[in-house]
XYZ file of C-alpha atoms in Angstrom:
587
model
C -64.631 89.229 -24.794
C -67.788 88.467 -22.850
C -68.275 84.828 -21.794
C -71.589 83.021 -21.249
C -71.064 79.528 -19.952
C -73.017 76.449 -20.910
C -75.728 78.510 -22.497
C -77.854 75.812 -24.230
C -76.219 75.530 -27.656
C -73.170 77.761 -27.635
C -70.264 77.954 -25.251
C -67.873 80.684 -26.281
C -64.407 80.717 -24.818
C -60.817 81.601 -25.610
C -58.370 78.722 -26.172
C -54.619 79.063 -25.940
C -53.046 77.219 -28.811
C -50.598 75.176 -26.819
C -48.405 72.176 -27.473
C -48.523 69.292 -25.024
C -45.032 68.181 -25.987
C -42.541 67.481 -23.241
C -43.079 70.068 -20.516
C -46.196 71.733 -21.916
C -44.353 74.874 -23.039
C -47.156 77.029 -24.292
C -47.539 79.497 -27.142
C -50.163 82.183 -26.796
C -52.281 82.342 -29.892
C -55.902 82.964 -28.939
C -58.680 81.588 -31.105
C -62.447 81.505 -30.645
C -64.170 78.169 -30.632
C -67.783 77.055 -30.192
C -68.494 73.797 -28.392
C -70.722 71.745 -30.693
C -69.353 73.074 -33.917
C -67.144 71.067 -36.283
C -64.404 73.736 -36.036
C -63.095 72.349 -32.732
C -59.559 73.113 -31.735
C -56.978 70.400 -32.275
C -56.918 68.023 -29.324
C -53.547 69.119 -27.930
C -54.580 72.750 -27.943
C -57.930 72.029 -26.375
C -56.369 69.975 -23.565
C -53.721 72.610 -22.997
C -56.424 75.274 -22.749
C -58.099 73.179 -20.000
C -54.810 72.999 -18.148
C -54.183 76.712 -18.726
C -57.399 77.646 -16.911
C -55.952 76.345 -13.704
C -53.472 79.181 -13.733
C -55.463 81.808 -15.638
C -56.469 83.414 -12.354
C -58.524 80.515 -11.031
C -56.145 78.958 -8.488
C -53.312 81.526 -8.529
C -55.006 84.939 -8.136
C -55.930 85.958 -4.615
C -59.441 87.024 -5.751
C -60.774 83.691 -6.916
C -60.625 80.236 -5.307
C -58.028 81.481 -2.828
C -60.393 84.251 -1.651
C -63.320 81.859 -1.009
C -61.141 79.108 0.560
C -58.952 81.436 2.680
C -60.528 84.882 3.205
C -63.582 83.136 4.638
C -61.418 81.558 7.381
C -59.123 82.541 10.255
C -56.043 82.055 8.054
C -56.482 85.145 5.925
C -58.350 88.375 5.554
C -58.030 91.432 3.373
C -59.024 94.500 5.354
C -59.465 97.972 4.025
C -56.252 99.877 4.905
C -56.773 103.609 4.861
C -57.595 104.521 1.258
C -56.628 101.129 -0.113
C -58.558 97.890 -0.638
C -62.000 99.320 -0.014
C -63.341 98.302 -3.443
C -66.918 98.599 -2.304
C -66.298 96.227 0.555
C -66.017 93.135 -1.680
C -62.921 91.746 0.068
C -64.185 92.427 3.582
C -67.502 90.783 2.785
C -65.857 87.409 2.445
C -64.311 87.539 5.892
C -67.237 89.388 7.497
C -69.688 86.819 6.048
C -71.842 89.451 4.366
C -71.447 88.099 0.807
C -74.523 87.532 -1.331
C -75.482 86.446 -4.828
C -74.202 89.781 -6.214
C -70.737 89.472 -4.719
C -68.128 90.223 -7.371
C -65.639 87.758 -5.784
C -68.233 84.994 -5.737
C -69.128 85.676 -9.381
C -65.494 85.776 -10.494
C -64.746 82.449 -8.846
C -67.876 80.795 -10.275
C -67.103 82.078 -13.769
C -63.469 80.971 -13.674
C -64.335 77.472 -12.464
C -66.933 77.275 -15.190
C -64.264 78.294 -17.695
C -62.368 75.224 -16.497
C -65.454 72.951 -16.834
C -66.189 74.291 -20.264
C -62.647 73.983 -21.515
C -62.403 70.418 -20.111
C -65.631 69.409 -21.839
C -64.348 70.897 -25.108
C -61.066 69.009 -24.741
C -62.988 65.754 -24.151
C -65.093 66.280 -27.283
C -62.089 67.315 -29.371
C -60.012 64.305 -28.299
C -62.897 61.838 -28.727
C -63.459 63.000 -32.312
C -59.748 62.804 -33.202
C -57.233 60.134 -34.123
C -54.497 61.812 -32.127
C -51.671 59.636 -30.784
C -51.902 59.109 -27.031
C -55.699 59.412 -27.391
C -56.485 57.335 -24.336
C -53.973 59.236 -22.214
C -55.143 62.704 -23.294
C -58.799 61.747 -22.841
C -58.113 60.520 -19.293
C -56.273 63.722 -18.485
C -59.137 65.885 -19.792
C -61.646 63.870 -17.803
C -59.439 64.182 -14.741
C -59.342 67.959 -15.123
C -63.113 68.029 -15.521
C -63.458 66.050 -12.261
C -61.038 68.471 -10.484
C -62.879 71.642 -11.627
C -66.269 70.056 -10.862
C -65.184 68.855 -7.419
C -63.940 72.365 -6.562
C -67.211 73.866 -7.817
C -69.497 71.567 -5.863
C -67.354 72.077 -2.765
C -67.716 75.871 -2.968
C -71.169 76.203 -4.570
C -72.966 72.917 -3.894
C -73.694 72.391 -7.558
C -72.012 72.563 -10.950
C -73.173 72.654 -14.606
C -72.468 69.847 -17.049
C -73.264 69.081 -20.635
C -72.604 65.898 -22.591
C -69.630 66.831 -24.809
C -70.647 64.168 -27.356
C -74.022 65.711 -28.153
C -74.257 69.253 -29.395
C -77.949 69.345 -28.622
C -77.676 67.901 -25.110
C -79.384 69.900 -22.402
C -77.556 71.417 -19.445
C -77.366 69.140 -16.446
C -76.990 70.411 -12.920
C -74.690 68.206 -10.819
C -75.551 68.464 -7.146
C -72.872 67.907 -4.537
C -74.734 65.269 -2.572
C -74.954 62.897 -5.569
C -72.091 64.116 -7.700
C -69.355 63.362 -5.182
C -69.955 59.649 -5.555
C -70.147 59.966 -9.335
C -66.811 61.823 -9.428
C -65.107 59.232 -7.235
C -66.262 56.486 -9.586
C -65.225 58.483 -12.659
C -61.735 59.236 -11.402
C -61.166 55.648 -10.207
C -62.110 54.572 -13.725
C -59.447 56.838 -15.296
C -56.502 55.383 -13.489
C -55.661 52.583 -15.967
C -55.320 55.136 -18.829
C -53.347 57.748 -16.893
C -49.546 57.821 -16.893
C -47.319 57.525 -13.856
C -45.680 60.869 -13.120
C -42.471 61.480 -15.164
C -43.434 58.811 -17.724
C -44.807 59.576 -21.199
C -43.479 63.137 -20.961
C -45.561 63.916 -17.890
C -44.601 65.922 -14.797
C -46.315 67.473 -11.813
C -48.112 69.923 -14.134
C -50.063 67.093 -15.730
C -52.954 65.043 -14.402
C -51.238 61.671 -13.765
C -52.173 58.568 -11.819
C -50.626 60.220 -8.810
C -52.777 63.334 -9.243
C -55.775 61.024 -9.432
C -54.815 59.305 -6.120
C -54.410 62.686 -4.434
C -57.811 63.896 -5.766
C -59.472 60.661 -4.626
C -58.002 60.977 -1.108
C -59.271 64.608 -0.998
C -62.736 63.633 -2.213
C -63.092 60.740 0.189
C -61.876 62.912 3.121
C -64.615 65.458 2.381
C -67.287 63.100 1.008
C -69.362 63.132 4.193
C -69.475 66.951 4.173
C -70.421 67.163 0.497
C -73.310 64.716 1.010
C -74.857 67.024 3.570
C -72.857 70.144 4.022
C -75.249 71.856 6.440
C -75.481 68.848 8.827
C -74.621 69.292 12.493
C -72.408 66.199 12.356
C -70.765 64.191 9.583
C -70.449 60.437 9.107
C -66.803 60.107 8.103
C -66.848 56.318 8.296
C -69.642 55.621 5.801
C -69.172 52.645 3.452
C -66.929 53.627 0.556
C -68.443 54.269 -2.891
C -66.586 51.293 -4.446
C -64.842 48.322 -2.915
C -64.568 47.464 0.730
C -63.928 49.694 3.697
C -65.083 53.170 4.691
C -64.372 56.648 3.419
C -61.428 56.989 5.785
C -60.078 53.590 4.714
C -60.026 54.919 1.157
C -58.181 58.085 2.179
C -55.575 55.876 3.853
C -55.414 53.606 0.812
C -54.892 56.349 -1.743
C -52.588 58.505 0.403
C -50.475 55.449 1.197
C -50.128 54.750 -2.515
C -48.558 58.161 -2.853
C -46.424 58.093 0.290
C -45.057 54.603 -0.537
C -44.747 55.102 -4.338
C -41.058 56.117 -4.340
C -41.931 59.097 -6.555
C -41.987 61.674 -3.726
C -40.211 62.559 -0.475
C -40.507 65.328 2.085
C -38.329 68.395 1.718
C -36.221 69.206 4.763
C -36.488 72.876 3.853
C -40.256 73.320 4.003
C -40.145 76.616 2.141
C -38.454 75.097 -0.924
C -41.997 73.895 -1.778
C -42.841 77.546 -2.402
C -39.571 78.813 -3.903
C -39.225 80.240 -7.403
C -37.424 77.005 -8.390
C -39.941 74.737 -6.592
C -40.291 72.626 -9.735
C -37.330 70.794 -8.240
C -39.216 70.016 -5.037
C -39.600 66.279 -4.368
C -43.081 66.799 -2.859
C -44.980 68.004 -5.923
C -47.809 65.692 -7.043
C -50.061 68.089 -8.996
C -49.159 71.707 -9.612
C -49.912 74.736 -11.740
C -46.835 75.451 -13.790
C -46.049 79.169 -13.997
C -43.625 81.080 -16.206
C -42.565 84.515 -14.950
C -42.036 86.071 -18.387
C -45.515 85.086 -19.587
C -48.428 87.520 -19.558
C -50.935 84.742 -18.999
C -51.269 81.826 -16.601
C -48.783 83.305 -14.108
C -49.490 85.329 -10.993
C -47.441 86.658 -8.033
C -50.424 87.235 -5.762
C -49.758 84.562 -3.143
C -46.539 86.415 -2.307
C -47.321 89.993 -3.370
C -50.604 90.458 -1.497
C -49.162 90.171 2.012
C -46.059 92.377 1.630
C -46.018 96.031 2.721
C -45.574 98.526 -0.133
C -42.304 99.663 1.389
C -40.927 96.126 1.232
C -39.052 96.085 -2.050
C -37.324 92.935 -3.336
C -35.702 94.989 -6.080
C -35.695 98.671 -7.036
C -38.524 97.867 -9.487
C -40.752 95.790 -7.191
C -42.839 96.253 -4.078
C -45.584 94.625 -2.032
C -49.119 95.934 -1.745
C -49.988 95.935 2.045
C -53.165 93.943 1.758
C -53.809 90.526 3.313
C -52.763 89.299 6.708
C -53.842 86.592 9.200
C -56.106 86.764 12.267
C -54.917 86.725 15.896
C -56.637 83.389 16.248
C -54.428 81.724 13.658
C -51.269 83.439 14.860
C -51.834 82.387 18.495
C -52.487 78.796 17.383
C -48.736 78.652 16.870
C -48.010 79.376 20.546
C -45.278 77.058 21.739
C -44.357 76.252 18.087
C -42.422 79.281 16.923
C -39.329 77.101 16.516
C -41.211 74.842 14.076
C -39.343 75.038 10.767
C -42.658 75.871 9.008
C -43.257 79.026 11.104
C -40.304 81.093 9.871
C -37.014 80.865 8.014
C -34.157 83.370 7.762
C -32.474 84.062 4.467
C -28.739 83.520 4.026
C -26.772 85.172 1.230
C -24.008 83.354 -0.655
C -21.253 85.088 1.344
C -22.750 83.779 4.613
C -24.636 86.967 5.588
C -27.935 86.300 7.347
C -30.795 88.750 7.063
C -31.948 88.773 10.701
C -34.675 91.440 10.313
C -34.071 92.503 13.917
C -32.252 95.802 13.587
C -28.785 94.322 13.766
C -28.492 94.162 9.998
C -26.387 96.998 8.537
C -26.171 95.798 5.026
C -26.475 92.711 2.802
C -24.630 91.737 -0.373
C -25.861 93.005 -3.733
C -24.438 90.001 -5.626
C -27.877 88.420 -6.003
C -29.372 89.814 -9.216
C -32.949 89.888 -10.580
C -33.446 87.909 -13.752
C -34.207 90.093 -16.725
C -32.969 93.359 -15.157
C -29.677 92.497 -13.458
C -30.588 94.842 -10.566
C -29.823 93.938 -6.912
C -32.216 91.469 -5.325
C -33.072 91.877 -1.644
C -34.330 88.667 -0.095
C -36.913 88.903 2.683
C -37.333 86.108 5.203
C -40.048 83.520 4.814
C -42.997 82.349 6.809
C -45.030 84.420 9.293
C -43.638 87.922 9.646
C -44.440 89.710 12.907
C -43.003 92.850 14.532
C -40.825 95.648 13.194
C -39.633 95.090 9.583
C -36.357 96.108 8.004
C -35.187 96.374 4.427
C -33.702 98.512 1.692
C -34.509 102.161 0.910
C -35.091 103.570 -2.578
C -33.224 106.759 -3.472
C -34.705 109.535 -5.608
C -33.006 108.077 -8.674
C -34.943 104.812 -8.212
C -32.050 102.659 -7.021
C -31.287 101.034 -3.667
C -29.202 103.029 -1.222
C -25.826 101.279 -1.243
C -22.711 101.320 0.929
C -19.472 102.653 -0.529
C -18.310 99.048 -1.064
C -21.433 98.117 -3.034
C -23.690 96.450 -0.418
C -27.407 97.096 0.039
C -28.023 99.255 3.141
C -30.722 97.956 5.535
C -33.075 100.377 7.256
C -35.929 100.323 9.772
C -39.000 100.466 7.552
C -41.983 102.784 7.806
C -45.201 102.251 5.885
C -45.190 103.856 2.468
C -48.532 105.598 2.754
C -47.983 106.792 6.281
C -44.286 107.647 6.477
C -44.302 108.263 10.281
C -45.906 104.865 11.019
C -43.403 102.050 11.606
C -43.953 98.901 9.580
C -44.515 96.963 12.788
C -46.775 93.994 11.986
C -48.881 93.391 15.109
C -50.681 90.146 15.915
C -53.648 92.082 17.302
C -55.839 93.803 14.708
C -58.058 95.831 17.106
C -60.477 97.206 14.519
C -62.325 100.350 15.737
C -65.589 98.661 14.717
C -65.325 95.025 15.751
C -67.734 93.983 13.039
C -65.828 95.625 10.150
C -62.291 95.007 9.014
C -61.409 98.631 8.312
C -58.205 100.378 9.402
C -57.581 104.085 9.397
C -54.424 105.429 7.775
C -52.837 105.425 11.229
C -53.464 101.664 11.623
C -52.355 100.222 8.323
C -49.314 98.385 9.850
C -51.563 95.953 11.710
C -51.658 92.220 10.986
C -49.037 89.440 10.839
C -48.086 88.832 7.222
C -47.495 85.572 5.348
C -44.334 85.344 3.278
C -44.743 81.633 2.482
C -44.475 81.832 -1.320
C -41.311 83.473 -2.576
C -41.790 86.855 -4.199
C -40.582 86.587 -7.775
C -39.167 89.992 -8.924
C -38.107 88.655 -12.297
C -38.165 91.146 -15.162
C -39.226 93.856 -12.686
C -42.830 92.693 -12.784
C -44.948 92.553 -9.625
C -47.684 90.530 -11.312
C -46.123 87.389 -12.797
C -44.185 84.589 -11.167
C -42.187 81.463 -11.891
C -43.359 79.824 -8.653
C -45.399 76.684 -9.396
C -48.576 76.570 -7.304
C -49.042 73.199 -5.569
C -52.599 71.774 -5.700
C -51.466 68.539 -4.116
C -48.059 67.853 -2.518
C -46.728 65.131 -0.269
C -46.964 67.191 2.994
C -50.677 67.604 2.481
C -51.100 63.902 1.712
C -49.499 62.988 5.040
C -51.980 65.279 6.775
C -54.906 63.669 4.905
C -53.753 60.254 6.054
C -53.147 61.424 9.626
C -56.715 62.785 9.768
C -58.145 59.571 8.310
C -56.226 57.458 10.828
C -57.484 59.771 13.602
C -61.123 59.527 12.512
C -60.702 55.735 12.333
C -59.570 55.717 15.960
C -55.916 54.810 15.161
C -54.355 57.682 17.140
C -50.917 56.038 17.149
C -50.749 55.960 13.381
C -52.085 59.535 13.130
C -49.490 60.818 15.567
C -46.750 59.063 13.624
C -47.709 60.858 10.423
C -47.911 64.221 12.176
C -44.493 63.693 13.754
C -43.114 62.546 10.405
C -43.902 65.997 9.063
C -42.683 67.839 12.150
C -39.290 66.057 12.357
C -38.616 65.887 8.609
C -38.530 69.661 8.379
C -35.330 71.362 9.567
C -34.392 74.861 10.514
C -31.731 76.838 8.692
C -27.960 76.523 9.321
C -28.208 79.492 11.733
C -29.815 76.964 14.051
C -27.551 74.063 13.077
C -30.216 72.593 10.795
C -32.150 71.495 13.837
C -35.134 69.301 13.043
C -38.613 70.102 14.213
C -39.697 68.576 17.530
C -42.129 65.663 17.781
C -45.247 65.963 19.938
C -46.118 63.333 22.572
C -49.878 63.120 22.074
C -52.607 63.992 19.653
C -56.215 65.178 20.039
C -58.677 66.848 17.693
C -57.453 70.369 18.553
C -53.785 69.472 18.028
C -54.552 67.696 14.738
C -56.528 70.695 13.487
C -53.608 72.994 14.412
C -51.129 70.736 12.664
C -53.179 70.879 9.497
C -52.872 74.637 9.711
C -49.118 74.491 10.265
C -48.553 72.370 7.225
C -51.123 73.779 4.776
C -51.589 77.481 5.585
C -52.062 79.743 2.553
C -52.690 76.725 0.283
C -56.527 76.927 -0.169
C -57.326 74.124 2.331
C -58.478 76.019 5.426
C -62.159 76.334 4.737
C -62.613 72.616 4.105
C -60.692 71.754 7.342
C -62.736 74.286 9.362
C -66.004 72.724 8.147
C -64.850 69.189 8.890
C -63.709 70.133 12.391
C -66.807 72.182 13.222
C -64.923 75.558 13.329
C -66.356 77.380 10.324
C -69.561 78.615 11.880
C -67.918 79.947 15.075
C -67.427 83.698 15.662
C -63.943 85.148 15.211
C -62.182 88.356 14.308
C -64.769 90.535 12.514
C -66.721 87.341 11.829
C -70.032 86.731 13.584
C -71.324 83.279 14.475
C -72.827 82.083 11.134
C -75.534 79.765 9.954
C -74.665 76.442 8.285
C -75.944 77.618 4.888
C -72.879 79.890 4.725
C -70.708 76.798 4.263
C -71.824 76.982 0.591
C -71.586 80.121 -1.510
C -74.522 81.406 -3.563
C -74.917 80.995 -7.282
C -74.260 84.414 -8.785
C -77.421 86.294 -9.600
C -76.163 87.075 -13.071
C -75.980 83.337 -13.747
C -79.491 82.753 -12.456
C -80.757 85.575 -14.649
C -79.202 83.986 -17.763
C -80.353 80.384 -17.248
C -83.367 78.478 -15.921
C -81.469 75.279 -15.233
C -79.700 76.435 -12.011
C -81.481 77.406 -8.820
C -80.230 79.388 -5.839
C -78.771 77.650 -2.814
C -80.910 77.713 0.327
C -80.407 80.729 2.592
C -79.681 83.133 -0.251
């Protein structure tokens, strides 16, 4: 189906008929609806469709919001590797800063966020016209989702479309970042009385609760100064707040403190549990995208799958894809912190076997089984993976090579598409052309990989996952508050929050569950690095780089760039279809 968003009188979209009962377990019956007609979907279905768009590629696929928020930074890039991942240069363009209004990745992201805006507006109209029970709650959730989609859109594109859902003849409005950010803050603050506290009224981290609103407000206030003038040389982070007393940073502290002190959340000692397949049990989750691995919609394995080598096989039916990696700049920012529990974690099998990934492993147990297939599950380590990699080998019959007593043999790995090239992940990328991220077939092993999110091999499917994707979690809230304290000049409080994160995380039993080590002092560079340690691979890096004045600087295959690049262009196809939107300066 072709989609044309907010096109004067008709907004066509697909809605999942979903029931918002209990845990939003969702059926998948697709129906066509027209915003403005009287054949609106029932309110529960319309609201569930707005939620569904969070996971329908938008925030879970590597090629949408993740691409713009991460591939444009030093945290992630997707180079061409031999014959793979060329795709007309569309992935490289994001890191090389050569994107334009015809960029496929830019267009995909714009369209998917507009799906979210459209579905939220439809949910608002459907709920307002109904007599559904929980009307005030559902309406507040729909408006909260609209604010979240709109905030993400104005952050990336500087503007977002809007149309009054109560008037089928209303014209399209264009919401500009510099004025809309204050409107959004006011709107979300006004929703709080009607929203539920998390885990009340059948809510959970997958619903927009009061706590999700507090997190969104902290995020918006932290970035308000940037959104008011994104191309400025400096930002006024201590401007008077939109409502009430205090400054922007005071509001960040207020809203983040409400979450930290609420009693609903606590920090996980095992940092990587926040990104496990069963991370719905994490105590840090404030607002997440709920995924179901056996679903063919709204679930995606990309945040784990994209960074694994093809020869790395969690089960006989699964593999990685040898795509994304990090830059040397980000890797070396961890110097002196490789013992930080967020940097790396070894896997221990139930019988006590550790997978060391250092050549000393001969075999690991095969007692861990993949859901849906019952086949052996090989668990790779988590965090940043550097150096020679080890793992299982597939035999000609498609099964793991096993020992006589039924354990999985462990081998030194060589890349799948260059079988004489060791799978040795190097920090240095050393592109032949420093301005283009292109590797020859003899270089495809380069780049430190990120195994932060657990690869879900369930049902033998590379593409779907049961890992919930955190949009806001407690660790990120601590970092928001630390930055706000720092910008307010309260370095002592900022350092306390940073060290709370560092010392609350512990290493595995192999290291006697040792806690992370506190740091003695804090400056802007250390704070910036700590944000990266806590939030890498979570779609926050671009915003942090802009706030700290790093985004325009040259880096690996990235030239020094002009401030207009802090905002992406409106897709040319959109401009060709509507007169209401105009192109961003510089494009």
